[in-house]
């Protein structure tokens, strides 16, 4: 145990597995990669994918059997109401994650397979589940419940869980560090804008609201997901347009958002088209930003006092035009962007607001793998004592 200072982080999706081997002494990556197209002839299943990853690592002297490997940390998408923290995986925990499959039918099965295959390859190695929902389990009932019949909601576990929790946790702490304060002393709005997108209100290090709900469909406009809409849109599409439930699911999750609005889900492409005067790209951008600004306003009211707004993930870290549009004209909320700082490209956490901005506007690159590795390592280290 004493020499074991590395954590393998696995993110098993339905058709791909991403991995990073992290050296905990300094957070450096000793290896990383991606096995894609699981289910196709070249890589028929997760067992093949994970065996390939184990082989790739072994080729570099970093195999699963190496004594330096302390644990494997798995990203698990849905932990329901039960899992509020990283959890050492046992048979009972696996059963509980299995019971949550109806809440995450695409994600949890792949996560479970990743865990099972790794267990077969190294049965003695501690494995930890880090849940995408865990950081949001502190939301008060007033934010977590939908206003539907309580008995129905409870029977079917219909409530708001939130996702991207590992990122919101990592970034909210990163902002506090940037401000030279402890997380407990800071109220922050985190805007995780990637292909999936979510906002959260974090008060003193604790999540009090987030924009995703029962599933990752609620909230902001995303690459291919609609985010918020009147639930009656589903009824209308079903009753009037004759869409099946599967067709509605596919429409809202895969063919909506920026892709549905303008045909492109990549913000780089949307910005490029806008610069050429493309009107549908402009409208898609405006709808994206309008929704974002609504959430910023809502979370001001939820938090009461806001110390910082942090942008993260692919769009949040790179798209200066989105950041500018999101906060423009909000000086009365204490938000004053510095255009020069905002246009700087950098992989480092940084402040992009003017010195006289009452609320700090920051860009904090997310690192979900490092957060998963740290949570995993700290759990197995304390368990070993
Ligand atoms: P993520 O899910 O965090 O990996 O974010 C992926 C998304 O980030 C892509 O689909 C793009 O829309 C966006 N993105 C990545 N790089 C840039 C960039 N340089 N400028 C604007 N958007 C970007």
mmCIF file of C-alpha atoms and ligand atoms in Angstrom:
data_model
loop_
_atom_site.group_PDB
_atom_site.id
_atom_site.type_symbol
_atom_site.label_atom_id
_atom_site.label_comp_id
_atom_site.label_asym_id
_atom_site.label_seq_id
_atom_site.Cartn_x
_atom_site.Cartn_y
_atom_site.Cartn_z
ATOM 1 C CA UNK A 1 0.000 0.000 0.000
ATOM 2 C CA UNK A 2 2.715 2.463 0.965
ATOM 3 C CA UNK A 3 4.376 2.468 -2.476
ATOM 4 C CA UNK A 4 1.133 2.439 -4.389
ATOM 5 C CA UNK A 5 0.775 6.007 -5.592
ATOM 6 C CA UNK A 6 -1.090 5.650 -8.874
ATOM 7 C CA UNK A 7 -4.756 5.554 -9.764
ATOM 8 C CA UNK A 8 -6.237 4.318 -13.014
ATOM 9 C CA UNK A 9 -9.337 6.338 -13.922
ATOM 10 C CA UNK A 10 -11.835 4.601 -16.198
ATOM 11 C CA UNK A 11 -14.765 6.243 -17.936
ATOM 12 C CA UNK A 12 -16.739 3.458 -19.597
ATOM 13 C CA UNK A 13 -19.360 4.622 -22.066
ATOM 14 C CA UNK A 14 -21.706 2.527 -24.150
ATOM 15 C CA UNK A 15 -19.372 2.443 -27.155
ATOM 16 C CA UNK A 16 -16.046 3.691 -25.774
ATOM 17 C CA UNK A 17 -13.769 3.509 -22.745
ATOM 18 C CA UNK A 18 -11.488 6.404 -21.818
ATOM 19 C CA UNK A 19 -8.672 5.949 -19.362
ATOM 20 C CA UNK A 20 -6.000 7.943 -17.586
ATOM 21 C CA UNK A 21 -3.300 6.660 -15.287
ATOM 22 C CA UNK A 22 -2.592 9.354 -12.715
ATOM 23 C CA UNK A 23 0.515 9.658 -10.512
ATOM 24 C CA UNK A 24 -0.908 11.040 -7.284
ATOM 25 C CA UNK A 25 2.355 12.564 -6.065
ATOM 26 C CA UNK A 26 2.051 15.344 -8.630
ATOM 27 C CA UNK A 27 -1.155 14.712 -10.599
ATOM 28 C CA UNK A 28 0.813 13.887 -13.756
ATOM 29 C CA UNK A 29 -0.585 11.498 -16.362
ATOM 30 C CA UNK A 30 1.563 8.458 -16.984
ATOM 31 C CA UNK A 31 -0.729 7.192 -19.675
ATOM 32 C CA UNK A 32 -4.056 8.011 -21.262
ATOM 33 C CA UNK A 33 -6.135 6.867 -24.148
ATOM 34 C CA UNK A 34 -9.420 5.859 -25.620
ATOM 35 C CA UNK A 35 -10.786 2.643 -27.035
ATOM 36 C CA UNK A 36 -13.681 3.381 -29.360
ATOM 37 C CA UNK A 37 -16.282 1.610 -31.448
ATOM 38 C CA UNK A 38 -17.063 -1.078 -28.906
ATOM 39 C CA UNK A 39 -19.645 -3.405 -30.399
ATOM 40 C CA UNK A 40 -18.021 -3.441 -33.823
ATOM 41 C CA UNK A 41 -16.065 -6.416 -35.199
ATOM 42 C CA UNK A 42 -12.684 -4.991 -34.230
ATOM 43 C CA UNK A 43 -13.723 -4.538 -30.590
ATOM 44 C CA UNK A 44 -16.802 -6.647 -29.901
ATOM 45 C CA UNK A 45 -17.294 -5.870 -26.201
ATOM 46 C CA UNK A 46 -16.079 -4.105 -23.058
ATOM 47 C CA UNK A 47 -13.962 -7.106 -22.054
ATOM 48 C CA UNK A 48 -11.954 -6.706 -25.258
ATOM 49 C CA UNK A 49 -11.702 -2.942 -24.744
ATOM 50 C CA UNK A 50 -10.483 -3.169 -21.163
ATOM 51 C CA UNK A 51 -8.095 -6.007 -21.952
ATOM 52 C CA UNK A 52 -6.679 -3.818 -24.715
ATOM 53 C CA UNK A 53 -6.225 -0.938 -22.256
ATOM 54 C CA UNK A 54 -4.536 -3.270 -19.762
ATOM 55 C CA UNK A 55 -2.224 -4.493 -22.558
ATOM 56 C CA UNK A 56 -1.415 -0.941 -23.679
ATOM 57 C CA UNK A 57 -0.440 -0.052 -20.125
ATOM 58 C CA UNK A 58 1.511 -3.289 -19.660
ATOM 59 C CA UNK A 59 3.512 -2.591 -22.837
ATOM 60 C CA UNK A 60 4.770 0.534 -21.106
ATOM 61 C CA UNK A 61 5.523 -1.246 -17.845
ATOM 62 C CA UNK A 62 2.379 0.219 -16.230
ATOM 63 C CA UNK A 63 0.163 -2.877 -16.240
ATOM 64 C CA UNK A 64 -2.738 -3.575 -13.927
ATOM 65 C CA UNK A 65 -0.485 -5.918 -11.957
ATOM 66 C CA UNK A 66 2.062 -3.207 -11.138
ATOM 67 C CA UNK A 67 2.566 -2.715 -7.379
ATOM 68 C CA UNK A 68 2.393 1.078 -7.793
ATOM 69 C CA UNK A 69 -1.278 0.885 -8.744
ATOM 70 C CA UNK A 70 -3.314 1.782 -5.659
ATOM 71 C CA UNK A 71 -6.819 1.583 -7.087
ATOM 72 C CA UNK A 72 -9.095 2.017 -10.056
ATOM 73 C CA UNK A 73 -11.530 4.945 -9.974
ATOM 74 C CA UNK A 74 -14.629 4.565 -12.119
ATOM 75 C CA UNK A 75 -16.821 7.394 -13.280
ATOM 76 C CA UNK A 76 -20.369 6.218 -12.612
ATOM 77 C CA UNK A 77 -23.059 8.445 -14.040
ATOM 78 C CA UNK A 78 -26.060 7.839 -11.796
ATOM 79 C CA UNK A 79 -25.852 7.310 -8.068
ATOM 80 C CA UNK A 80 -29.491 8.239 -7.374
ATOM 81 C CA UNK A 81 -30.221 9.608 -3.901
ATOM 82 C CA UNK A 82 -28.217 6.877 -2.236
ATOM 83 C CA UNK A 83 -24.626 7.629 -3.214
ATOM 84 C CA UNK A 84 -23.533 10.956 -1.793
ATOM 85 C CA UNK A 85 -19.775 10.325 -1.879
ATOM 86 C CA UNK A 86 -17.161 8.169 -3.595
ATOM 87 C CA UNK A 87 -17.774 4.565 -2.642
ATOM 88 C CA UNK A 88 -15.596 1.479 -2.421
ATOM 89 C CA UNK A 89 -17.111 -1.071 -4.791
ATOM 90 C CA UNK A 90 -18.501 -4.244 -3.256
ATOM 91 C CA UNK A 91 -21.072 -6.722 -4.560
ATOM 92 C CA UNK A 92 -23.732 -4.823 -2.688
ATOM 93 C CA UNK A 93 -22.682 -1.487 -4.203
ATOM 94 C CA UNK A 94 -22.713 -3.050 -7.674
ATOM 95 C CA UNK A 95 -26.251 -4.310 -7.063
ATOM 96 C CA UNK A 96 -27.334 -0.837 -6.003
ATOM 97 C CA UNK A 97 -25.805 0.717 -9.142
ATOM 98 C CA UNK A 98 -27.633 -1.938 -11.148
ATOM 99 C CA UNK A 99 -30.913 -0.965 -9.494
ATOM 100 C CA UNK A 100 -30.351 2.581 -10.758
ATOM 101 C CA UNK A 101 -30.199 1.485 -14.421
ATOM 102 C CA UNK A 102 -33.767 2.691 -15.150
ATOM 103 C CA UNK A 103 -32.599 6.227 -14.261
ATOM 104 C CA UNK A 104 -29.572 6.028 -16.600
ATOM 105 C CA UNK A 105 -30.284 3.286 -19.131
ATOM 106 C CA UNK A 106 -27.492 4.326 -21.490
ATOM 107 C CA UNK A 107 -24.753 5.005 -18.967
ATOM 108 C CA UNK A 108 -24.964 2.837 -15.862
ATOM 109 C CA UNK A 109 -24.836 -0.513 -17.736
ATOM 110 C CA UNK A 110 -21.556 0.489 -19.411
ATOM 111 C CA UNK A 111 -20.140 1.700 -16.080
ATOM 112 C CA UNK A 112 -21.103 -1.605 -14.437
ATOM 113 C CA UNK A 113 -19.501 -3.631 -17.224
ATOM 114 C CA UNK A 114 -16.307 -1.595 -16.835
ATOM 115 C CA UNK A 115 -16.243 -2.408 -13.126
ATOM 116 C CA UNK A 116 -16.980 -6.105 -13.619
ATOM 117 C CA UNK A 117 -14.310 -6.591 -16.256
ATOM 118 C CA UNK A 118 -11.689 -4.749 -14.191
ATOM 119 C CA UNK A 119 -12.576 -6.911 -11.195
ATOM 120 C CA UNK A 120 -11.956 -10.025 -13.274
ATOM 121 C CA UNK A 121 -8.581 -8.714 -14.408
ATOM 122 C CA UNK A 122 -7.448 -7.660 -10.894
ATOM 123 C CA UNK A 123 -9.815 -9.104 -8.261
ATOM 124 C CA UNK A 124 -7.716 -7.874 -5.317
ATOM 125 C CA UNK A 125 -7.408 -4.248 -6.421
ATOM 126 C CA UNK A 126 -9.618 -1.693 -4.637
ATOM 127 C CA UNK A 127 -12.107 -0.115 -6.996
ATOM 128 C CA UNK A 128 -14.011 3.060 -6.281
ATOM 129 C CA UNK A 129 -17.154 4.458 -7.876
ATOM 130 C CA UNK A 130 -17.196 8.245 -8.223
ATOM 131 C CA UNK A 131 -20.723 9.357 -9.051
ATOM 132 C CA UNK A 132 -21.590 12.187 -11.398
ATOM 133 C CA UNK A 133 -24.614 12.934 -9.220
ATOM 134 C CA UNK A 134 -22.949 12.855 -5.788
ATOM 135 C CA UNK A 135 -21.961 16.528 -5.511
ATOM 136 C CA UNK A 136 -25.586 17.530 -6.099
ATOM 137 C CA UNK A 137 -27.094 15.381 -3.345
ATOM 138 C CA UNK A 138 -26.795 18.379 -1.004
ATOM 139 C CA UNK A 139 -29.471 20.263 -2.947
ATOM 140 C CA UNK A 140 -32.350 21.198 -0.655
ATOM 141 C CA UNK A 141 -35.688 19.507 -1.330
ATOM 142 C CA UNK A 142 -37.042 22.822 -2.602
ATOM 143 C CA UNK A 143 -34.562 22.647 -5.485
ATOM 144 C CA UNK A 144 -34.497 18.874 -5.958
ATOM 145 C CA UNK A 145 -38.234 18.170 -6.177
ATOM 146 C CA UNK A 146 -40.476 18.641 -9.168
ATOM 147 C CA UNK A 147 -43.926 20.031 -8.415
ATOM 148 C CA UNK A 148 -45.768 16.813 -9.174
ATOM 149 C CA UNK A 149 -47.768 14.457 -6.992
ATOM 150 C CA UNK A 150 -45.429 13.463 -4.161
ATOM 151 C CA UNK A 151 -46.471 9.826 -4.014
ATOM 152 C CA UNK A 152 -45.861 9.292 -7.730
ATOM 153 C CA UNK A 153 -42.569 11.142 -7.542
ATOM 154 C CA UNK A 154 -41.366 9.026 -4.627
ATOM 155 C CA UNK A 155 -42.556 5.710 -6.057
ATOM 156 C CA UNK A 156 -40.663 6.253 -9.309
ATOM 157 C CA UNK A 157 -37.708 8.210 -7.890
ATOM 158 C CA UNK A 158 -38.685 11.206 -10.024
ATOM 159 C CA UNK A 159 -36.614 14.133 -8.756
ATOM 160 C CA UNK A 160 -33.746 16.319 -9.822
ATOM 161 C CA UNK A 161 -30.352 14.633 -9.426
ATOM 162 C CA UNK A 162 -28.012 16.775 -11.533
ATOM 163 C CA UNK A 163 -24.897 15.598 -13.395
ATOM 164 C CA UNK A 164 -21.335 16.765 -14.142
ATOM 165 C CA UNK A 165 -20.984 16.835 -10.349
ATOM 166 C CA UNK A 166 -17.297 15.932 -10.366
ATOM 167 C CA UNK A 167 -16.610 18.885 -12.624
ATOM 168 C CA UNK A 168 -18.747 21.326 -10.621
ATOM 169 C CA UNK A 169 -16.966 20.239 -7.447
ATOM 170 C CA UNK A 170 -13.490 20.509 -8.971
ATOM 171 C CA UNK A 171 -14.166 23.895 -10.572
ATOM 172 C CA UNK A 172 -15.883 25.444 -7.549
ATOM 173 C CA UNK A 173 -12.837 24.530 -5.448
ATOM 174 C CA UNK A 174 -10.533 25.801 -8.183
ATOM 175 C CA UNK A 175 -12.260 29.186 -8.141
ATOM 176 C CA UNK A 176 -11.827 29.454 -4.386
ATOM 177 C CA UNK A 177 -8.112 28.703 -4.809
ATOM 178 C CA UNK A 178 -7.857 31.339 -7.529
ATOM 179 C CA UNK A 179 -9.428 33.844 -5.153
ATOM 180 C CA UNK A 180 -7.090 32.803 -2.346
ATOM 181 C CA UNK A 181 -10.026 31.722 -0.168
ATOM 182 C CA UNK A 182 -11.328 28.498 1.262
ATOM 183 C CA UNK A 183 -14.279 26.876 -0.562
ATOM 184 C CA UNK A 184 -16.443 27.514 2.528
ATOM 185 C CA UNK A 185 -15.972 31.253 2.089
ATOM 186 C CA UNK A 186 -17.062 31.475 -1.534
ATOM 187 C CA UNK A 187 -20.416 31.494 -3.349
ATOM 188 C CA UNK A 188 -19.986 30.622 -6.996
ATOM 189 C CA UNK A 189 -21.988 29.988 -10.134
ATOM 190 C CA UNK A 190 -20.269 27.274 -12.196
ATOM 191 C CA UNK A 191 -21.073 27.102 -15.899
ATOM 192 C CA UNK A 192 -19.930 23.757 -17.325
ATOM 193 C CA UNK A 193 -20.332 24.351 -21.059
ATOM 194 C CA UNK A 194 -19.182 21.362 -23.083
ATOM 195 C CA UNK A 195 -21.075 19.234 -25.552
ATOM 196 C CA UNK A 196 -23.312 18.565 -22.545
ATOM 197 C CA UNK A 197 -23.854 21.715 -20.477
ATOM 198 C CA UNK A 198 -25.001 22.492 -16.964
ATOM 199 C CA UNK A 199 -24.955 25.312 -14.444
ATOM 200 C CA UNK A 200 -24.738 25.030 -10.696
ATOM 201 C CA UNK A 201 -25.089 27.305 -7.698
ATOM 202 C CA UNK A 202 -22.487 26.437 -5.067
ATOM 203 C CA UNK A 203 -22.741 28.105 -1.656
ATOM 204 C CA UNK A 204 -19.676 27.741 0.553
ATOM 205 C CA UNK A 205 -18.532 24.607 -1.272
ATOM 206 C CA UNK A 206 -21.982 22.991 -1.182
ATOM 207 C CA UNK A 207 -24.209 22.585 -4.235
ATOM 208 C CA UNK A 208 -27.609 24.212 -3.671
ATOM 209 C CA UNK A 209 -29.012 24.007 -7.210
ATOM 210 C CA UNK A 210 -28.089 22.712 -10.626
ATOM 211 C CA UNK A 211 -29.678 22.847 -14.043
ATOM 212 C CA UNK A 212 -29.782 19.165 -15.015
ATOM 213 C CA UNK A 213 -32.551 17.090 -13.500
ATOM 214 C CA UNK A 214 -33.781 13.506 -13.497
ATOM 215 C CA UNK A 215 -31.603 13.067 -16.572
ATOM 216 C CA UNK A 216 -29.003 15.273 -18.284
ATOM 217 C CA UNK A 217 -31.696 16.653 -20.607
ATOM 218 C CA UNK A 218 -32.927 19.514 -18.420
ATOM 219 C CA UNK A 219 -31.471 22.999 -18.284
ATOM 220 C CA UNK A 220 -29.157 24.764 -20.679
ATOM 221 C CA UNK A 221 -29.139 24.493 -24.473
ATOM 222 C CA UNK A 222 -26.474 21.867 -25.304
ATOM 223 C CA UNK A 223 -24.692 20.493 -28.356
ATOM 224 C CA UNK A 224 -27.479 18.078 -29.247
ATOM 225 C CA UNK A 225 -29.914 18.327 -26.290
ATOM 226 C CA UNK A 226 -32.788 20.773 -25.999
ATOM 227 C CA UNK A 227 -32.472 21.571 -22.308
ATOM 228 C CA UNK A 228 -35.610 23.110 -20.733
ATOM 229 C CA UNK A 229 -38.884 22.972 -22.555
ATOM 230 C CA UNK A 230 -42.557 22.878 -21.682
ATOM 231 C CA UNK A 231 -43.245 19.214 -20.799
ATOM 232 C CA UNK A 232 -46.403 19.488 -22.882
ATOM 233 C CA UNK A 233 -44.177 19.643 -25.979
ATOM 234 C CA UNK A 234 -43.705 15.888 -25.504
ATOM 235 C CA UNK A 235 -47.456 15.323 -25.246
ATOM 236 C CA UNK A 236 -48.010 17.439 -28.329
ATOM 237 C CA UNK A 237 -45.389 15.592 -30.357
ATOM 238 C CA UNK A 238 -46.860 12.279 -29.276
ATOM 239 C CA UNK A 239 -50.557 13.052 -29.642
ATOM 240 C CA UNK A 240 -50.603 15.465 -32.540
ATOM 241 C CA UNK A 241 -47.467 14.605 -34.518
ATOM 242 C CA UNK A 242 -47.619 10.854 -33.820
ATOM 243 C CA UNK A 243 -44.029 10.593 -32.531
ATOM 244 C CA UNK A 244 -43.259 7.468 -30.504
ATOM 245 C CA UNK A 245 -41.552 7.841 -27.115
ATOM 246 C CA UNK A 246 -38.288 6.572 -28.609
ATOM 247 C CA UNK A 247 -38.524 9.120 -31.415
ATOM 248 C CA UNK A 248 -39.089 11.919 -28.913
ATOM 249 C CA UNK A 249 -36.163 10.670 -26.825
ATOM 250 C CA UNK A 250 -33.910 10.684 -29.863
ATOM 251 C CA UNK A 251 -35.167 14.090 -31.047
ATOM 252 C CA UNK A 252 -34.580 15.806 -27.691
ATOM 253 C CA UNK A 253 -31.291 14.113 -26.779
ATOM 254 C CA UNK A 254 -29.565 13.704 -30.123
ATOM 255 C CA UNK A 255 -31.072 16.044 -32.686
ATOM 256 C CA UNK A 256 -31.856 19.178 -30.691
ATOM 257 C CA UNK A 257 -29.750 21.887 -29.067
ATOM 258 C CA UNK A 258 -27.286 23.646 -31.342
ATOM 259 C CA UNK A 259 -27.385 20.774 -33.842
ATOM 260 C CA UNK A 260 -31.158 20.949 -34.166
ATOM 261 C CA UNK A 261 -31.196 24.736 -34.327
ATOM 262 C CA UNK A 262 -28.507 25.287 -36.937
ATOM 263 C CA UNK A 263 -27.075 21.938 -38.057
ATOM 264 C CA UNK A 264 -23.806 22.257 -36.112
ATOM 265 C CA UNK A 265 -23.167 21.200 -32.520
ATOM 266 C CA UNK A 266 -19.583 22.445 -32.431
ATOM 267 C CA UNK A 267 -19.410 26.007 -31.126
ATOM 268 C CA UNK A 268 -16.290 26.715 -33.230
ATOM 269 C CA UNK A 269 -18.292 26.048 -36.359
ATOM 270 C CA UNK A 270 -21.250 28.090 -35.094
ATOM 271 C CA UNK A 271 -18.957 31.079 -34.420
ATOM 272 C CA UNK A 272 -17.276 30.731 -37.806
ATOM 273 C CA UNK A 273 -20.631 30.689 -39.593
ATOM 274 C CA UNK A 274 -21.868 33.655 -37.556
ATOM 275 C CA UNK A 275 -18.841 35.667 -38.626
ATOM 276 C CA UNK A 276 -19.881 35.016 -42.237
ATOM 277 C CA UNK A 277 -23.347 36.378 -41.552
ATOM 278 C CA UNK A 278 -25.131 33.016 -41.269
ATOM 279 C CA UNK A 279 -28.538 33.784 -39.711
ATOM 280 C CA UNK A 280 -29.454 30.344 -38.385
ATOM 281 C CA UNK A 281 -26.080 30.076 -36.628
ATOM 282 C CA UNK A 282 -26.662 33.557 -35.140
ATOM 283 C CA UNK A 283 -30.110 32.612 -33.886
ATOM 284 C CA UNK A 284 -28.811 29.341 -32.374
ATOM 285 C CA UNK A 285 -26.050 31.293 -30.594
ATOM 286 C CA UNK A 286 -28.571 33.839 -29.307
ATOM 287 C CA UNK A 287 -30.885 31.121 -27.984
ATOM 288 C CA UNK A 288 -27.916 29.388 -26.291
ATOM 289 C CA UNK A 289 -26.797 32.629 -24.649
ATOM 290 C CA UNK A 290 -30.313 33.696 -23.656
ATOM 291 C CA UNK A 291 -30.808 30.444 -21.720
ATOM 292 C CA UNK A 292 -27.396 30.807 -20.097
ATOM 293 C CA UNK A 293 -28.185 34.341 -18.929
ATOM 294 C CA UNK A 294 -31.506 33.179 -17.486
ATOM 295 C CA UNK A 295 -29.666 30.633 -15.344
ATOM 296 C CA UNK A 296 -27.074 33.185 -14.251
ATOM 297 C CA UNK A 297 -29.899 35.442 -13.102
ATOM 298 C CA UNK A 298 -31.738 32.583 -11.404
ATOM 299 C CA UNK A 299 -28.661 31.512 -9.474
ATOM 300 C CA UNK A 300 -28.016 35.064 -8.288
ATOM 301 C CA UNK A 301 -31.418 34.860 -6.640
ATOM 302 C CA UNK A 302 -30.745 31.349 -5.296
ATOM 303 C CA UNK A 303 -27.369 32.330 -3.797
ATOM 304 C CA UNK A 304 -28.197 35.847 -2.620
ATOM 305 C CA UNK A 305 -24.522 36.778 -2.694
ATOM 306 C CA UNK A 306 -22.301 35.790 -5.613
ATOM 307 C CA UNK A 307 -18.510 36.046 -5.368
ATOM 308 C CA UNK A 308 -17.568 34.484 -8.687
ATOM 309 C CA UNK A 309 -18.819 33.036 -11.939
ATOM 310 C CA UNK A 310 -16.640 30.289 -13.401
ATOM 311 C CA UNK A 311 -16.688 29.083 -16.997
ATOM 312 C CA UNK A 312 -15.418 25.604 -17.777
ATOM 313 C CA UNK A 313 -15.403 22.686 -20.320
ATOM 314 C CA UNK A 314 -14.884 22.894 -24.096
ATOM 315 C CA UNK A 315 -17.069 25.932 -24.795
ATOM 316 C CA UNK A 316 -16.611 27.652 -21.434
ATOM 317 C CA UNK A 317 -12.810 27.396 -21.542
ATOM 318 C CA UNK A 318 -12.359 28.330 -25.195
ATOM 319 C CA UNK A 319 -15.247 30.360 -26.541
ATOM 320 C CA UNK A 320 -14.485 33.987 -25.591
ATOM 321 C CA UNK A 321 -17.523 35.127 -27.601
ATOM 322 C CA UNK A 322 -19.879 32.968 -25.506
ATOM 323 C CA UNK A 323 -18.373 34.283 -22.248
ATOM 324 C CA UNK A 324 -18.680 37.855 -23.443
ATOM 325 C CA UNK A 325 -22.287 37.457 -24.562
ATOM 326 C CA UNK A 326 -23.204 35.647 -21.321
ATOM 327 C CA UNK A 327 -22.214 38.562 -19.068
ATOM 328 C CA UNK A 328 -22.575 41.601 -21.313
ATOM 329 C CA UNK A 329 -24.736 44.359 -19.871
ATOM 330 C CA UNK A 330 -24.744 42.771 -16.411
ATOM 331 C CA UNK A 331 -22.672 45.497 -14.732
ATOM 332 C CA UNK A 332 -25.549 46.098 -12.323
ATOM 333 C CA UNK A 333 -25.021 42.515 -11.099
ATOM 334 C CA UNK A 334 -21.383 43.371 -10.470
ATOM 335 C CA UNK A 335 -20.060 41.648 -13.596
ATOM 336 C CA UNK A 336 -17.514 43.603 -15.622
ATOM 337 C CA UNK A 337 -15.551 41.578 -18.153
ATOM 338 C CA UNK A 338 -12.054 42.617 -19.224
ATOM 339 C CA UNK A 339 -12.091 42.104 -23.024
ATOM 340 C CA UNK A 340 -8.294 41.808 -23.223
ATOM 341 C CA UNK A 341 -8.099 39.166 -20.473
ATOM 342 C CA UNK A 342 -11.116 37.378 -21.926
ATOM 343 C CA UNK A 343 -9.430 37.002 -25.302
ATOM 344 C CA UNK A 344 -6.293 35.348 -23.875
ATOM 345 C CA UNK A 345 -6.097 31.615 -24.567
ATOM 346 C CA UNK A 346 -4.535 29.606 -21.777
ATOM 347 C CA UNK A 347 -4.838 26.187 -20.135
ATOM 348 C CA UNK A 348 -4.461 27.804 -16.690
ATOM 349 C CA UNK A 349 -7.203 28.914 -14.281
ATOM 350 C CA UNK A 350 -7.524 32.656 -14.733
ATOM 351 C CA UNK A 351 -9.548 35.758 -13.962
ATOM 352 C CA UNK A 352 -11.137 37.458 -16.984
ATOM 353 C CA UNK A 353 -13.007 40.260 -15.211
ATOM 354 C CA UNK A 354 -11.789 43.804 -14.646
ATOM 355 C CA UNK A 355 -10.194 44.662 -11.346
ATOM 356 C CA UNK A 356 -13.211 46.790 -10.405
ATOM 357 C CA UNK A 357 -15.670 43.960 -11.112
ATOM 358 C CA UNK A 358 -17.469 43.242 -7.825
ATOM 359 C CA UNK A 359 -17.967 39.622 -8.895
ATOM 360 C CA UNK A 360 -14.953 37.768 -10.276
ATOM 361 C CA UNK A 361 -15.442 36.180 -13.688
ATOM 362 C CA UNK A 362 -13.070 33.229 -14.059
ATOM 363 C CA UNK A 363 -12.117 30.515 -16.508
ATOM 364 C CA UNK A 364 -11.195 27.316 -14.673
ATOM 365 C CA UNK A 365 -10.320 24.353 -16.906
ATOM 366 C CA UNK A 366 -12.043 21.273 -15.598
ATOM 367 C CA UNK A 367 -10.215 18.019 -14.900
ATOM 368 C CA UNK A 368 -12.741 15.363 -14.021
ATOM 369 C CA UNK A 369 -10.152 12.572 -14.244
ATOM 370 C CA UNK A 370 -7.887 14.228 -11.686
ATOM 371 C CA UNK A 371 -10.835 14.810 -9.352
ATOM 372 C CA UNK A 372 -11.905 11.144 -9.707
ATOM 373 C CA UNK A 373 -8.322 10.039 -9.066
ATOM 374 C CA UNK A 374 -8.015 12.246 -5.971
ATOM 375 C CA UNK A 375 -11.340 11.126 -4.513
ATOM 376 C CA UNK A 376 -10.436 7.494 -5.201
ATOM 377 C CA UNK A 377 -6.965 7.800 -3.709
ATOM 378 C CA UNK A 378 -8.130 9.597 -0.616
ATOM 379 C CA UNK A 379 -10.797 6.933 -0.012
ATOM 380 C CA UNK A 380 -8.424 3.969 -0.380
ATOM 381 C CA UNK A 381 -5.693 5.721 1.620
ATOM 382 C CA UNK A 382 -8.019 6.372 4.551
ATOM 383 C CA UNK A 383 -9.448 2.822 4.309
ATOM 384 C CA UNK A 384 -5.919 1.428 4.540
ATOM 385 C CA UNK A 385 -5.154 3.213 7.795
HETATM 386 P P1 LIG B 1 -16.387 18.995 -23.944
HETATM 387 O O1 LIG B 1 -17.688 18.246 -23.909
HETATM 388 O O2 LIG B 1 -16.063 19.709 -22.685
HETATM 389 O O3 LIG B 1 -15.239 18.179 -24.471
HETATM 390 O O4 LIG B 1 -16.594 20.164 -25.026
HETATM 391 C C1 LIG B 1 -16.682 19.885 -26.407
HETATM 392 C C2 LIG B 1 -17.231 21.105 -27.120
HETATM 393 O O5 LIG B 1 -16.426 22.255 -26.822
HETATM 394 C C3 LIG B 1 -17.151 21.003 -28.651
HETATM 395 O O6 LIG B 1 -18.290 20.335 -29.155
HETATM 396 C C4 LIG B 1 -17.154 22.453 -29.058
HETATM 397 O O7 LIG B 1 -18.484 22.920 -29.199
HETATM 398 C C5 LIG B 1 -16.527 23.173 -27.891
HETATM 399 N N1 LIG B 1 -15.187 23.691 -28.193
HETATM 400 C C6 LIG B 1 -14.014 23.036 -28.146
HETATM 401 N N2 LIG B 1 -12.988 23.846 -28.496
HETATM 402 C C7 LIG B 1 -13.538 25.056 -28.775
HETATM 403 C C8 LIG B 1 -13.016 26.318 -29.191
HETATM 404 N N3 LIG B 1 -11.702 26.508 -29.403
HETATM 405 N N4 LIG B 1 -13.893 27.320 -29.361
HETATM 406 C C9 LIG B 1 -15.208 27.151 -29.152
HETATM 407 N N5 LIG B 1 -15.758 25.989 -28.759
HETATM 408 C C10 LIG B 1 -14.939 24.954 -28.568
#
